[in-house]
Short mmCIF file of C-alpha atoms in Angstrom, two decimals:
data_model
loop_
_atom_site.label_atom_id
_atom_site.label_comp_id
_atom_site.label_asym_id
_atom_site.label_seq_id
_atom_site.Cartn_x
_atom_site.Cartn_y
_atom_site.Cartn_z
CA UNK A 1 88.85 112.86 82.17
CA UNK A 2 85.70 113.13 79.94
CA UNK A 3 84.75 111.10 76.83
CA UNK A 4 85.58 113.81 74.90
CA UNK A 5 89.02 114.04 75.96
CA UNK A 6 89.52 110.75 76.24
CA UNK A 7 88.17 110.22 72.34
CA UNK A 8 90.61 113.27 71.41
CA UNK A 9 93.89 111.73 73.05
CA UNK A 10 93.34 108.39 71.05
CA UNK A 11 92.93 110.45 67.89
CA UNK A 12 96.10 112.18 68.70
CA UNK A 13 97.92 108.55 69.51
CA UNK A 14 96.34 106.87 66.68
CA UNK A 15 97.65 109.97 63.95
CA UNK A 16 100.95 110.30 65.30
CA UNK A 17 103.05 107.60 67.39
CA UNK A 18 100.53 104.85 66.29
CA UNK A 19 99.82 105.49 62.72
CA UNK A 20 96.76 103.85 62.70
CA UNK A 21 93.87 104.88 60.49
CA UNK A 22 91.52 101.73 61.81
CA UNK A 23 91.73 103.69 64.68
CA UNK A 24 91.09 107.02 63.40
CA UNK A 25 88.04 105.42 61.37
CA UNK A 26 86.76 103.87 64.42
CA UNK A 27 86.77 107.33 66.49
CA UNK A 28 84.39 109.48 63.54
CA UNK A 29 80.95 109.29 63.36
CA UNK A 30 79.90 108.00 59.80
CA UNK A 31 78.27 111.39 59.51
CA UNK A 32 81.12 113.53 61.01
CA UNK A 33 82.13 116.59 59.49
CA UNK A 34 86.02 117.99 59.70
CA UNK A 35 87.11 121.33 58.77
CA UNK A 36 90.55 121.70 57.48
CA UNK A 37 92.46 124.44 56.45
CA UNK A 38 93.56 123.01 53.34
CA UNK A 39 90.88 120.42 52.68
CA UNK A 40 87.76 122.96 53.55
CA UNK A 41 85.07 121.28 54.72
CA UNK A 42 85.10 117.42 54.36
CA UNK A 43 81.61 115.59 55.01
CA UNK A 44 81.72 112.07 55.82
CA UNK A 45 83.78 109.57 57.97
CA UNK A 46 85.66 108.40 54.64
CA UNK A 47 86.12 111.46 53.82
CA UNK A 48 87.98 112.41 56.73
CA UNK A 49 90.03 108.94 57.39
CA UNK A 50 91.39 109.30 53.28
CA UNK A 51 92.25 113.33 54.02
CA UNK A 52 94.40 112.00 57.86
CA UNK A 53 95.45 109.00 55.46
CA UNK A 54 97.41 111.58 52.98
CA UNK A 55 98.84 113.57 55.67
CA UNK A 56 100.41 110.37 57.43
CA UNK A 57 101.66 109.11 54.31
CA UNK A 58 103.12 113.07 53.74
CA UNK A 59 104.49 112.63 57.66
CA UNK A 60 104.55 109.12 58.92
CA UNK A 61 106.65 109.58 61.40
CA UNK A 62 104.79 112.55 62.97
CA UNK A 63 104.43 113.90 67.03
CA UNK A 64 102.17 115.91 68.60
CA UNK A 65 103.79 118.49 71.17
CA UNK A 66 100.61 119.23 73.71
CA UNK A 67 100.94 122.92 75.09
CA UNK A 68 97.11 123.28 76.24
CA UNK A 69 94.59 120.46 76.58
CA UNK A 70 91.14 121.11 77.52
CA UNK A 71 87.63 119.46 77.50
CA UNK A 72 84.58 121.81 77.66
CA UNK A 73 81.61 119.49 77.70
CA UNK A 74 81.49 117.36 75.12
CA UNK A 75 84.33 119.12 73.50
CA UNK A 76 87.98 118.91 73.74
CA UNK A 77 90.42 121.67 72.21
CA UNK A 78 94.13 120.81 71.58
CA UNK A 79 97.06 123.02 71.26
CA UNK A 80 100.34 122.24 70.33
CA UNK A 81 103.41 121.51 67.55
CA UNK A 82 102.96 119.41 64.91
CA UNK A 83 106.61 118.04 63.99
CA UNK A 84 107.58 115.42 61.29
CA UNK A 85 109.84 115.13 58.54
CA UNK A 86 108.61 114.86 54.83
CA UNK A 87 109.39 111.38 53.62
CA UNK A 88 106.34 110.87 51.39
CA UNK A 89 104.58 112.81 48.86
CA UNK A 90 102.01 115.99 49.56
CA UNK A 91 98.67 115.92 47.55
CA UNK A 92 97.46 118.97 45.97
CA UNK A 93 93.84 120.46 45.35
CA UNK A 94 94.56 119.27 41.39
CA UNK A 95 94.91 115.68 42.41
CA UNK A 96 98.69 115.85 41.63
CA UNK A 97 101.48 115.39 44.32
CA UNK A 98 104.66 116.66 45.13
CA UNK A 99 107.52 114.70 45.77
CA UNK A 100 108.63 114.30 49.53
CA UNK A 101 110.74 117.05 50.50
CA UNK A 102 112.81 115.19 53.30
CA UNK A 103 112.58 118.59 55.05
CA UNK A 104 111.50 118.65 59.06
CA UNK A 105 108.38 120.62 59.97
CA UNK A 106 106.84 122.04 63.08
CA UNK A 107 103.89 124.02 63.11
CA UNK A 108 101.72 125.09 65.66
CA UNK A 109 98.07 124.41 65.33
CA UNK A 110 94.66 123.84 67.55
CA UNK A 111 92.16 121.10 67.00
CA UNK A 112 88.47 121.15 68.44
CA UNK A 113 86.34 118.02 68.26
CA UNK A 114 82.39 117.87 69.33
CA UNK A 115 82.28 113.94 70.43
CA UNK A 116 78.54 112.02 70.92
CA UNK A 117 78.36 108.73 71.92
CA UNK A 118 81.92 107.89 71.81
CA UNK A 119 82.61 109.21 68.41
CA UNK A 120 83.73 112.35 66.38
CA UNK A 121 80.94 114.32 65.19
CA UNK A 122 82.63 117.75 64.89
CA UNK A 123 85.88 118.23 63.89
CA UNK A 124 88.04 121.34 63.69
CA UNK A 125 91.90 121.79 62.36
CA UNK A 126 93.69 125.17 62.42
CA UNK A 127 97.44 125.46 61.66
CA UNK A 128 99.01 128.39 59.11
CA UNK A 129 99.61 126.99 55.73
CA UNK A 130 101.93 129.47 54.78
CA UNK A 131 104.25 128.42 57.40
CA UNK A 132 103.90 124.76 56.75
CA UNK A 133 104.74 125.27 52.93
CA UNK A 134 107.67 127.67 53.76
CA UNK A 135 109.40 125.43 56.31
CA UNK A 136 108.74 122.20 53.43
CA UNK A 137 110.43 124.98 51.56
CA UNK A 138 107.60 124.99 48.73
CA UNK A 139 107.42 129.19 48.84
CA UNK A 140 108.86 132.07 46.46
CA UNK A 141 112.10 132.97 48.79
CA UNK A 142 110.13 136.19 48.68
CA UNK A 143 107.19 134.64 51.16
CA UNK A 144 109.48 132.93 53.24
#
């Protein structure tokens, strides 16, 4: 196992089972960048640790299902399910939040993170947001 693989498992420990945003901070470059598909483009190792802090809060008790793991160089890609229930509240782009749902989610997503030097300097999040709002149950029944 690489450093980038190696750097991309303890983010994956430190979001989910561990809950531990020291950890998360520690594994980001002060200069990283993240991509997000509902935070866009977030510059900044604060940045990124306050947009992971709002989805643990949203999903403390998260897992990560792995169904591919790879490491390309100084990259490592993860597929696999998301799954948490929705005991605290979601933030929206307006600065408001929603109350917790208490509903269970499991999405399917892929992150890709570029790692130099032991730390994240290039991060990448895909999941659909449509499906993560519908099974929260925050769509039109029309969308769902």
């Amino acid at each position: 196992m690489g450093e980038a693989r190696d750097v991309m498992d303890r983010l994956t420990e430190a979001l989910t089972s561990a809950s531990d945003l020291k950890a998360v901070t520690e594994l980001y470059a002060p200069d990283a960048v993240a991509f997000t598909p509902d935070g866009g483009e977030i510059h900044g190792r604060d940045n990124i640790v306050e947009y992971w802090r709002q989805m643990t809060d949203a999903l403390p008790e998260a897992t990560f299902e792995s169904v591919h793991a790879y490491e390309i160089g100084d990259t490592a890609v993860d597929e696999g399910y998301f799954s948490g229930r929705n005991t605290g509240p979601i933030p929206l782009p307006s600065g408001e939040y929603l109350p917790a749902t208490q509903k269970e989610v499991r999405i399917r997503g892929v992150d890709i993170a570029t790692v130099r030097d032991g730390h994240i300097v290039d991060y990448r999040l895909y999941f659909d947001q449509m499906e993560f709002l519908g099974q929260l149950g925050l769509l039109p029944d029309e969308l769902t």
